[in-house]
mmCIF file of C-alpha atoms in Angstrom:
data_model
loop_
_atom_site.group_PDB
_atom_site.id
_atom_site.type_symbol
_atom_site.label_atom_id
_atom_site.label_comp_id
_atom_site.label_asym_id
_atom_site.label_seq_id
_atom_site.Cartn_x
_atom_site.Cartn_y
_atom_site.Cartn_z
ATOM 1 C CA UNK A 1 128.468 113.075 117.480
ATOM 2 C CA UNK A 2 125.526 110.670 117.980
ATOM 3 C CA UNK A 3 126.522 107.046 119.077
ATOM 4 C CA UNK A 4 123.822 104.524 117.880
ATOM 5 C CA UNK A 5 123.630 101.799 120.691
ATOM 6 C CA UNK A 6 122.150 98.275 120.173
ATOM 7 C CA UNK A 7 118.821 99.309 121.545
ATOM 8 C CA UNK A 8 116.515 101.025 119.178
ATOM 9 C CA UNK A 9 115.343 103.123 121.928
ATOM 10 C CA UNK A 10 118.518 104.556 122.880
ATOM 11 C CA UNK A 11 120.620 107.242 121.036
ATOM 12 C CA UNK A 12 123.625 108.644 122.927
ATOM 13 C CA UNK A 13 124.622 112.314 122.501
ATOM 14 C CA UNK A 14 128.461 111.847 122.805
ATOM 15 C CA UNK A 15 131.310 114.223 122.427
ATOM 16 C CA UNK A 16 134.332 111.992 121.607
ATOM 17 C CA UNK A 17 137.819 113.189 122.796
ATOM 18 C CA UNK A 18 141.010 111.902 121.027
ATOM 19 C CA UNK A 19 143.220 111.073 123.999
ATOM 20 C CA UNK A 20 145.979 109.297 122.134
ATOM 21 C CA UNK A 21 148.287 112.294 122.280
ATOM 22 C CA UNK A 22 147.930 112.497 126.045
ATOM 23 C CA UNK A 23 148.130 108.727 126.656
ATOM 24 C CA UNK A 24 151.841 108.412 127.353
ATOM 25 C CA UNK A 25 152.490 111.980 128.701
ATOM 26 C CA UNK A 26 153.446 111.797 132.319
ATOM 27 C CA UNK A 27 152.492 115.259 133.658
ATOM 28 C CA UNK A 28 150.868 116.227 136.821
ATOM 29 C CA UNK A 29 147.865 118.524 136.787
ATOM 30 C CA UNK A 30 146.241 120.678 139.206
ATOM 31 C CA UNK A 31 142.923 118.953 138.760
ATOM 32 C CA UNK A 32 141.597 117.366 142.163
ATOM 33 C CA UNK A 33 139.095 114.697 142.712
ATOM 34 C CA UNK A 34 137.294 112.674 145.507
ATOM 35 C CA UNK A 35 136.055 108.916 145.042
ATOM 36 C CA UNK A 36 132.790 107.881 146.521
ATOM 37 C CA UNK A 37 132.124 104.121 146.914
ATOM 38 C CA UNK A 38 135.780 103.975 146.280
ATOM 39 C CA UNK A 39 136.325 100.245 146.937
ATOM 40 C CA UNK A 40 140.071 99.455 146.682
ATOM 41 C CA UNK A 41 140.620 102.492 144.487
ATOM 42 C CA UNK A 42 140.184 101.531 140.850
ATOM 43 C CA UNK A 43 138.899 105.051 139.735
ATOM 44 C CA UNK A 44 141.448 106.648 141.893
ATOM 45 C CA UNK A 45 144.355 104.839 140.543
ATOM 46 C CA UNK A 46 143.239 105.878 137.184
ATOM 47 C CA UNK A 47 142.908 109.361 137.856
ATOM 48 C CA UNK A 48 146.166 109.241 139.549
ATOM 49 C CA UNK A 49 147.673 107.710 136.386
ATOM 50 C CA UNK A 50 146.083 110.672 134.430
ATOM 51 C CA UNK A 51 147.989 113.013 136.722
ATOM 52 C CA UNK A 52 145.409 114.271 138.944
ATOM 53 C CA UNK A 53 145.695 114.935 142.780
ATOM 54 C CA UNK A 54 143.358 112.680 144.943
ATOM 55 C CA UNK A 55 141.617 114.479 147.918
ATOM 56 C CA UNK A 56 139.660 111.791 149.548
ATOM 57 C CA UNK A 57 138.075 108.494 149.171
ATOM 58 C CA UNK A 58 134.748 107.090 150.876
ATOM 59 C CA UNK A 59 133.861 103.692 151.636
ATOM 60 C CA UNK A 60 132.923 101.299 154.528
ATOM 61 C CA UNK A 61 133.937 97.995 153.313
ATOM 62 C CA UNK A 62 136.808 97.531 155.820
ATOM 63 C CA UNK A 63 139.151 95.388 153.612
ATOM 64 C CA UNK A 64 138.757 97.864 150.787
ATOM 65 C CA UNK A 65 139.416 100.752 153.108
ATOM 66 C CA UNK A 66 142.640 99.142 154.252
ATOM 67 C CA UNK A 67 143.715 98.588 150.782
ATOM 68 C CA UNK A 68 142.911 102.256 149.598
ATOM 69 C CA UNK A 69 144.897 103.636 152.564
ATOM 70 C CA UNK A 70 147.923 101.199 151.806
ATOM 71 C CA UNK A 71 148.184 102.329 148.193
ATOM 72 C CA UNK A 72 147.321 106.003 148.050
ATOM 73 C CA UNK A 73 148.941 109.259 149.705
ATOM 74 C CA UNK A 74 145.694 110.841 150.222
ATOM 75 C CA UNK A 75 143.283 109.579 152.837
ATOM 76 C CA UNK A 76 140.178 107.515 152.804
ATOM 77 C CA UNK A 77 137.125 108.117 155.227
ATOM 78 C CA UNK A 78 135.668 104.784 156.514
ATOM 79 C CA UNK A 79 132.010 105.724 156.823
ATOM 80 C CA UNK A 80 128.398 104.785 155.575
ATOM 81 C CA UNK A 81 127.366 107.378 153.118
ATOM 82 C CA UNK A 82 123.793 106.848 154.140
ATOM 83 C CA UNK A 83 124.373 108.530 157.430
ATOM 84 C CA UNK A 84 124.060 112.427 157.488
ATOM 85 C CA UNK A 85 126.724 112.551 160.106
ATOM 86 C CA UNK A 86 129.099 110.742 157.869
ATOM 87 C CA UNK A 87 128.079 112.963 154.864
ATOM 88 C CA UNK A 88 128.649 116.167 156.757
ATOM 89 C CA UNK A 89 132.039 114.890 158.354
ATOM 90 C CA UNK A 90 133.276 113.852 154.845
ATOM 91 C CA UNK A 91 132.406 117.184 153.328
ATOM 92 C CA UNK A 92 134.289 118.895 155.989
ATOM 93 C CA UNK A 93 137.364 116.846 155.561
ATOM 94 C CA UNK A 94 137.424 117.303 151.805
ATOM 95 C CA UNK A 95 137.057 120.984 152.160
ATOM 96 C CA UNK A 96 139.822 121.159 154.824
ATOM 97 C CA UNK A 97 142.099 119.343 152.660
ATOM 98 C CA UNK A 98 141.225 121.621 149.650
ATOM 99 C CA UNK A 99 142.010 124.570 151.724
ATOM 100 C CA UNK A 100 140.027 126.992 149.485
ATOM 101 C CA UNK A 101 141.157 125.230 146.256
ATOM 102 C CA UNK A 102 138.443 124.085 143.783
ATOM 103 C CA UNK A 103 136.997 120.438 143.651
ATOM 104 C CA UNK A 104 137.315 119.567 139.964
ATOM 105 C CA UNK A 105 135.921 115.983 139.849
ATOM 106 C CA UNK A 106 133.671 113.907 142.040
ATOM 107 C CA UNK A 107 133.402 110.370 140.817
ATOM 108 C CA UNK A 108 131.512 107.234 142.119
ATOM 109 C CA UNK A 109 130.134 103.889 141.139
ATOM 110 C CA UNK A 110 126.892 103.801 143.136
ATOM 111 C CA UNK A 111 125.002 100.521 143.529
ATOM 112 C CA UNK A 112 121.811 100.350 141.336
ATOM 113 C CA UNK A 113 119.973 97.383 142.683
ATOM 114 C CA UNK A 114 116.336 98.145 143.998
ATOM 115 C CA UNK A 115 115.314 101.061 141.665
ATOM 116 C CA UNK A 116 111.724 101.424 140.936
ATOM 117 C CA UNK A 117 109.577 104.064 139.793
ATOM 118 C CA UNK A 118 106.207 105.653 140.282
ATOM 119 C CA UNK A 119 105.540 107.864 137.589
ATOM 120 C CA UNK A 120 108.701 109.850 137.623
ATOM 121 C CA UNK A 121 109.577 109.264 140.987
ATOM 122 C CA UNK A 122 111.873 106.692 142.620
ATOM 123 C CA UNK A 123 109.779 104.516 145.091
ATOM 124 C CA UNK A 124 111.504 104.349 148.480
ATOM 125 C CA UNK A 125 113.888 101.545 148.650
ATOM 126 C CA UNK A 126 116.933 101.400 151.018
ATOM 127 C CA UNK A 127 119.223 100.570 148.269
ATOM 128 C CA UNK A 128 118.055 103.479 146.096
ATOM 129 C CA UNK A 129 119.076 105.872 148.700
ATOM 130 C CA UNK A 130 122.864 105.386 147.864
ATOM 131 C CA UNK A 131 122.303 107.096 144.528
ATOM 132 C CA UNK A 132 120.561 109.964 146.265
ATOM 133 C CA UNK A 133 123.186 110.122 149.070
ATOM 134 C CA UNK A 134 125.875 110.493 146.327
ATOM 135 C CA UNK A 135 123.799 113.393 144.935
ATOM 136 C CA UNK A 136 123.689 114.887 148.454
ATOM 137 C CA UNK A 137 127.424 115.106 148.472
ATOM 138 C CA UNK A 138 127.544 116.748 145.075
ATOM 139 C CA UNK A 139 125.210 119.341 146.264
ATOM 140 C CA UNK A 140 127.400 120.169 149.035
ATOM 141 C CA UNK A 141 130.879 119.903 147.412
ATOM 142 C CA UNK A 142 129.717 121.433 144.023
ATOM 143 C CA UNK A 143 132.388 119.775 142.063
ATOM 144 C CA UNK A 144 132.969 121.051 138.448
ATOM 145 C CA UNK A 145 132.668 117.479 137.017
ATOM 146 C CA UNK A 146 130.643 114.484 138.266
ATOM 147 C CA UNK A 147 131.632 111.057 136.767
ATOM 148 C CA UNK A 148 129.070 108.158 137.571
ATOM 149 C CA UNK A 149 130.170 104.589 136.566
ATOM 150 C CA UNK A 150 127.551 101.579 136.501
ATOM 151 C CA UNK A 151 126.768 98.257 134.898
ATOM 152 C CA UNK A 152 125.368 98.388 131.498
ATOM 153 C CA UNK A 153 122.174 96.792 132.775
ATOM 154 C CA UNK A 154 121.281 100.018 134.441
ATOM 155 C CA UNK A 155 120.478 101.563 131.035
ATOM 156 C CA UNK A 156 117.524 99.165 130.413
ATOM 157 C CA UNK A 157 116.153 99.180 134.168
ATOM 158 C CA UNK A 158 112.546 100.066 134.192
ATOM 159 C CA UNK A 159 112.530 100.595 130.315
ATOM 160 C CA UNK A 160 115.277 103.385 130.665
ATOM 161 C CA UNK A 161 113.450 105.013 133.472
ATOM 162 C CA UNK A 162 116.563 104.808 135.941
ATOM 163 C CA UNK A 163 118.712 106.458 133.226
ATOM 164 C CA UNK A 164 116.183 109.301 132.595
ATOM 165 C CA UNK A 165 115.885 109.771 136.372
ATOM 166 C CA UNK A 166 119.820 110.276 136.740
ATOM 167 C CA UNK A 167 119.870 112.529 133.904
ATOM 168 C CA UNK A 168 116.934 114.807 134.880
ATOM 169 C CA UNK A 169 118.198 114.947 138.436
ATOM 170 C CA UNK A 170 121.512 116.206 137.486
ATOM 171 C CA UNK A 171 120.259 118.486 135.005
ATOM 172 C CA UNK A 172 117.949 120.012 137.577
ATOM 173 C CA UNK A 173 120.898 120.508 139.980
ATOM 174 C CA UNK A 174 122.459 122.734 137.155
ATOM 175 C CA UNK A 175 124.685 119.884 135.487
ATOM 176 C CA UNK A 176 124.865 119.239 131.794
ATOM 177 C CA UNK A 177 125.058 115.436 131.277
ATOM 178 C CA UNK A 178 126.199 112.940 128.586
ATOM 179 C CA UNK A 179 126.295 109.270 129.008
ATOM 180 C CA UNK A 180 127.347 106.366 126.910
ATOM 181 C CA UNK A 181 128.663 102.836 127.244
ATOM 182 C CA UNK A 182 132.469 102.372 127.067
ATOM 183 C CA UNK A 183 134.399 99.109 126.452
ATOM 184 C CA UNK A 184 137.619 98.816 128.655
ATOM 185 C CA UNK A 185 139.234 96.625 126.094
ATOM 186 C CA UNK A 186 139.145 99.789 123.779
ATOM 187 C CA UNK A 187 141.745 101.357 126.059
ATOM 188 C CA UNK A 188 144.140 98.480 126.684
ATOM 189 C CA UNK A 189 142.354 96.526 129.531
ATOM 190 C CA UNK A 190 142.769 92.794 128.713
ATOM 191 C CA UNK A 191 139.179 92.408 129.410
ATOM 192 C CA UNK A 192 135.696 92.326 127.939
ATOM 193 C CA UNK A 193 134.135 94.749 130.238
ATOM 194 C CA UNK A 194 131.537 97.299 129.313
ATOM 195 C CA UNK A 195 130.274 100.106 131.746
ATOM 196 C CA UNK A 196 127.939 102.868 131.361
ATOM 197 C CA UNK A 197 129.601 106.194 132.090
ATOM 198 C CA UNK A 198 127.700 109.489 132.858
ATOM 199 C CA UNK A 199 129.797 112.693 132.698
ATOM 200 C CA UNK A 200 128.331 115.905 133.914
ATOM 201 C CA UNK A 201 129.697 119.374 134.397
ATOM 202 C CA UNK A 202 128.255 122.645 135.774
ATOM 203 C CA UNK A 203 131.067 125.098 134.235
ATOM 204 C CA UNK A 204 129.697 125.214 130.748
ATOM 205 C CA UNK A 205 132.260 122.867 129.218
ATOM 206 C CA UNK A 206 131.886 120.015 126.838
ATOM 207 C CA UNK A 207 131.527 116.636 128.354
ATOM 208 C CA UNK A 208 133.986 114.457 126.587
ATOM 209 C CA UNK A 209 134.187 110.651 126.720
ATOM 210 C CA UNK A 210 137.419 109.004 125.617
ATOM 211 C CA UNK A 211 137.557 107.890 122.040
ATOM 212 C CA UNK A 212 139.042 104.273 121.730
ATOM 213 C CA UNK A 213 142.634 104.017 121.230
ATOM 214 C CA UNK A 214 142.810 100.442 120.239
ATOM 215 C CA UNK A 215 141.200 98.676 117.317
ATOM 216 C CA UNK A 216 139.629 95.307 118.111
ATOM 217 C CA UNK A 217 142.359 93.390 116.424
ATOM 218 C CA UNK A 218 144.802 95.105 118.662
ATOM 219 C CA UNK A 219 143.065 94.163 122.060
ATOM 220 C CA UNK A 220 145.378 92.940 124.886
ATOM 221 C CA UNK A 221 145.006 89.358 125.719
ATOM 222 C CA UNK A 222 144.816 87.170 128.770
ATOM 223 C CA UNK A 223 148.278 85.757 127.634
ATOM 224 C CA UNK A 224 149.958 89.121 127.472
ATOM 225 C CA UNK A 225 148.645 89.920 130.829
ATOM 226 C CA UNK A 226 149.337 86.912 133.003
ATOM 227 C CA UNK A 227 151.822 84.487 131.318
ATOM 228 C CA UNK A 228 154.881 85.624 133.302
ATOM 229 C CA UNK A 229 152.859 84.483 136.361
ATOM 230 C CA UNK A 230 151.718 81.128 135.142
ATOM 231 C CA UNK A 231 154.139 78.968 137.310
ATOM 232 C CA UNK A 232 155.216 81.496 139.833
ATOM 233 C CA UNK A 233 155.204 80.141 143.294
ATOM 234 C CA UNK A 234 152.641 81.149 145.905
ATOM 235 C CA UNK A 235 153.566 84.545 147.371
ATOM 236 C CA UNK A 236 150.763 86.139 149.675
ATOM 237 C CA UNK A 237 152.623 89.291 150.078
ATOM 238 C CA UNK A 238 152.140 89.751 146.227
ATOM 239 C CA UNK A 239 148.342 88.510 146.231
ATOM 240 C CA UNK A 240 149.311 85.482 144.296
ATOM 241 C CA UNK A 241 148.017 82.356 146.154
ATOM 242 C CA UNK A 242 146.671 79.544 144.007
ATOM 243 C CA UNK A 243 143.589 77.531 145.112
ATOM 244 C CA UNK A 244 144.269 73.947 145.952
ATOM 245 C CA UNK A 245 141.777 71.824 144.042
ATOM 246 C CA UNK A 246 140.901 67.986 144.309
ATOM 247 C CA UNK A 247 142.226 65.597 141.663
ATOM 248 C CA UNK A 248 138.517 65.309 140.465
ATOM 249 C CA UNK A 249 138.124 69.085 140.231
ATOM 250 C CA UNK A 250 141.568 69.250 138.336
ATOM 251 C CA UNK A 251 140.227 66.793 135.726
ATOM 252 C CA UNK A 252 136.855 68.797 135.507
ATOM 253 C CA UNK A 253 138.859 71.975 134.920
ATOM 254 C CA UNK A 254 141.053 70.379 132.445
ATOM 255 C CA UNK A 255 137.746 69.301 130.438
ATOM 256 C CA UNK A 256 136.421 72.881 130.223
ATOM 257 C CA UNK A 257 137.285 74.375 126.714
ATOM 258 C CA UNK A 258 138.507 77.934 126.580
ATOM 259 C CA UNK A 259 135.451 80.241 126.366
ATOM 260 C CA UNK A 260 133.487 77.586 128.422
ATOM 261 C CA UNK A 261 132.354 77.176 131.815
ATOM 262 C CA UNK A 262 132.312 74.414 134.566
ATOM 263 C CA UNK A 263 128.779 75.028 135.419
ATOM 264 C CA UNK A 264 126.638 76.047 132.400
ATOM 265 C CA UNK A 265 123.840 77.011 134.719
ATOM 266 C CA UNK A 266 126.145 79.623 136.210
ATOM 267 C CA UNK A 267 127.849 81.191 133.289
ATOM 268 C CA UNK A 268 129.403 84.162 135.076
ATOM 269 C CA UNK A 269 131.461 82.029 137.342
ATOM 270 C CA UNK A 270 134.045 79.255 136.733
ATOM 271 C CA UNK A 271 134.455 80.479 133.169
ATOM 272 C CA UNK A 272 137.809 79.861 131.289
ATOM 273 C CA UNK A 273 138.722 82.845 129.066
ATOM 274 C CA UNK A 274 140.539 82.237 125.710
ATOM 275 C CA UNK A 275 144.189 82.734 126.052
ATOM 276 C CA UNK A 276 144.576 84.579 123.060
ATOM 277 C CA UNK A 277 141.633 87.236 123.671
ATOM 278 C CA UNK A 278 140.745 89.643 126.283
ATOM 279 C CA UNK A 279 139.282 87.950 129.330
ATOM 280 C CA UNK A 280 135.523 87.672 130.234
ATOM 281 C CA UNK A 281 134.433 90.273 132.603
ATOM 282 C CA UNK A 282 135.884 89.987 135.936
ATOM 283 C CA UNK A 283 133.084 90.024 138.425
ATOM 284 C CA UNK A 284 132.680 90.180 142.299
ATOM 285 C CA UNK A 285 130.153 87.087 142.546
ATOM 286 C CA UNK A 286 130.934 86.644 146.040
ATOM 287 C CA UNK A 287 134.241 85.333 145.242
ATOM 288 C CA UNK A 288 133.379 83.857 141.848
ATOM 289 C CA UNK A 289 135.987 82.131 140.164
ATOM 290 C CA UNK A 290 137.548 82.512 136.884
ATOM 291 C CA UNK A 291 139.708 79.632 135.428
ATOM 292 C CA UNK A 292 143.170 79.878 134.083
ATOM 293 C CA UNK A 293 143.191 78.993 130.303
ATOM 294 C CA UNK A 294 146.514 76.963 130.605
ATOM 295 C CA UNK A 295 146.536 75.356 133.991
ATOM 296 C CA UNK A 296 143.958 73.423 135.830
ATOM 297 C CA UNK A 297 143.160 75.888 138.696
ATOM 298 C CA UNK A 298 141.410 79.280 139.287
ATOM 299 C CA UNK A 299 143.135 82.594 138.595
ATOM 300 C CA UNK A 300 144.837 84.076 141.614
ATOM 301 C CA UNK A 301 144.129 87.481 142.877
ATOM 302 C CA UNK A 302 147.201 88.928 141.411
ATOM 303 C CA UNK A 303 146.356 87.389 138.042
ATOM 304 C CA UNK A 304 142.864 88.978 138.156
ATOM 305 C CA UNK A 305 144.352 92.361 139.162
ATOM 306 C CA UNK A 306 146.600 92.122 136.182
ATOM 307 C CA UNK A 307 143.382 91.590 134.119
ATOM 308 C CA UNK A 308 141.692 94.649 135.740
ATOM 309 C CA UNK A 309 145.380 96.624 135.125
ATOM 310 C CA UNK A 310 146.146 97.317 138.539
ATOM 311 C CA UNK A 311 149.917 97.669 138.825
ATOM 312 C CA UNK A 312 151.893 95.042 140.528
ATOM 313 C CA UNK A 313 152.818 97.203 143.421
ATOM 314 C CA UNK A 314 149.200 97.823 144.160
ATOM 315 C CA UNK A 315 148.483 95.428 147.160
ATOM 316 C CA UNK A 316 145.161 94.281 148.353
ATOM 317 C CA UNK A 317 144.462 93.657 152.020
ATOM 318 C CA UNK A 318 142.276 91.231 153.802
ATOM 319 C CA UNK A 319 141.636 87.464 153.277
ATOM 320 C CA UNK A 320 141.905 86.160 149.790
ATOM 321 C CA UNK A 321 137.958 85.987 149.604
ATOM 322 C CA UNK A 322 137.853 89.736 150.552
ATOM 323 C CA UNK A 323 140.626 90.620 147.833
ATOM 324 C CA UNK A 324 138.721 88.743 145.068
ATOM 325 C CA UNK A 325 135.621 90.864 146.043
ATOM 326 C CA UNK A 326 137.545 94.165 145.838
ATOM 327 C CA UNK A 327 139.217 93.057 142.523
ATOM 328 C CA UNK A 328 135.863 92.259 141.012
ATOM 329 C CA UNK A 329 134.041 95.326 141.993
ATOM 330 C CA UNK A 330 136.939 97.731 140.872
ATOM 331 C CA UNK A 331 136.739 99.934 137.804
ATOM 332 C CA UNK A 332 139.928 99.061 135.897
ATOM 333 C CA UNK A 333 142.399 101.812 136.354
ATOM 334 C CA UNK A 334 143.333 102.168 132.804
ATOM 335 C CA UNK A 335 139.593 102.677 131.979
ATOM 336 C CA UNK A 336 139.590 105.511 134.583
ATOM 337 C CA UNK A 337 142.744 106.911 133.318
ATOM 338 C CA UNK A 338 140.939 107.173 129.803
ATOM 339 C CA UNK A 339 138.102 109.130 131.413
ATOM 340 C CA UNK A 340 140.319 111.483 133.408
ATOM 341 C CA UNK A 341 142.217 112.433 130.245
ATOM 342 C CA UNK A 342 138.968 113.024 128.470
ATOM 343 C CA UNK A 343 137.865 115.429 131.272
ATOM 344 C CA UNK A 344 141.220 117.128 130.959
ATOM 345 C CA UNK A 345 140.427 117.723 127.288
ATOM 346 C CA UNK A 346 137.267 119.544 128.499
ATOM 347 C CA UNK A 347 139.413 122.013 130.653
ATOM 348 C CA UNK A 348 141.681 122.508 127.742
ATOM 349 C CA UNK A 349 138.941 123.533 125.537
ATOM 350 C CA UNK A 350 137.862 126.056 128.013
ATOM 351 C CA UNK A 351 141.115 127.633 128.219
ATOM 352 C CA UNK A 352 141.649 127.946 124.363
#
């Protein structure tokens, strides 16, 4: 099936998988995964929800590593992926835990800043090497599938050159690859969050992306996600701590309409999402603030975690500012679950 995107230059070749029949199924699979640039573990939590077995995470943001270690039974390696020593050690640790089993999926949302091209080559830039370092680990671990997640803006970088570079690199490594943009709200995330998702495999399977399970009229709203927390007392152990605002700031927040922002020149922060719609995109923004639609205050980390679909027993480590960064950078677990179920469909098609 061809998915036409808004850009006239971009036509996605997409194989859509109906995952509705598997959505409520609680069944463990034998599929294994590792999570690079794992952060707090949004992808890992979603793959876990899809019944998969985590082998290892990798990150070097200390607070996120602490969060990951607290919330998963499998380990995370705290190291800088740019280091060859770290890469080799990580591959050894993964292989030791696999104990001869196959690695089914390697996932990662690599940073995309700094990409530039000279002809068909990426010009050297320290921030680009993170993408290449991920590819190094793919070549060493040889997973069946690779999932790459990134911001939609990557698709237009250098007039599509970055996307073409990614596709060509994986094809040269023996992976068939498909890419499209997924909207998290289509899968039950109460948030308007679009991400570009590459899915690649080297086993001759069909790369499936998950078909939407909700119509726009059925999207989950801010209200349904956080209404029960609206007047809950502060609870640091639950990551629910309200920001204390001055009287002047309270009055200013009260004056912001739903859908508006406190600072028009900084539209991605201090935004007040409509109560009866999915929220605006939750971003890291160096701790950037999202406003509560019904109270003159910023949303708490727990409220933001709800909008990202982290379960309430998923506790974030570190100072509040570090929690906000982790939450804003994360892939919504429910979106990752949908991707995981689509990959399961790929395996099922092989076995038919």
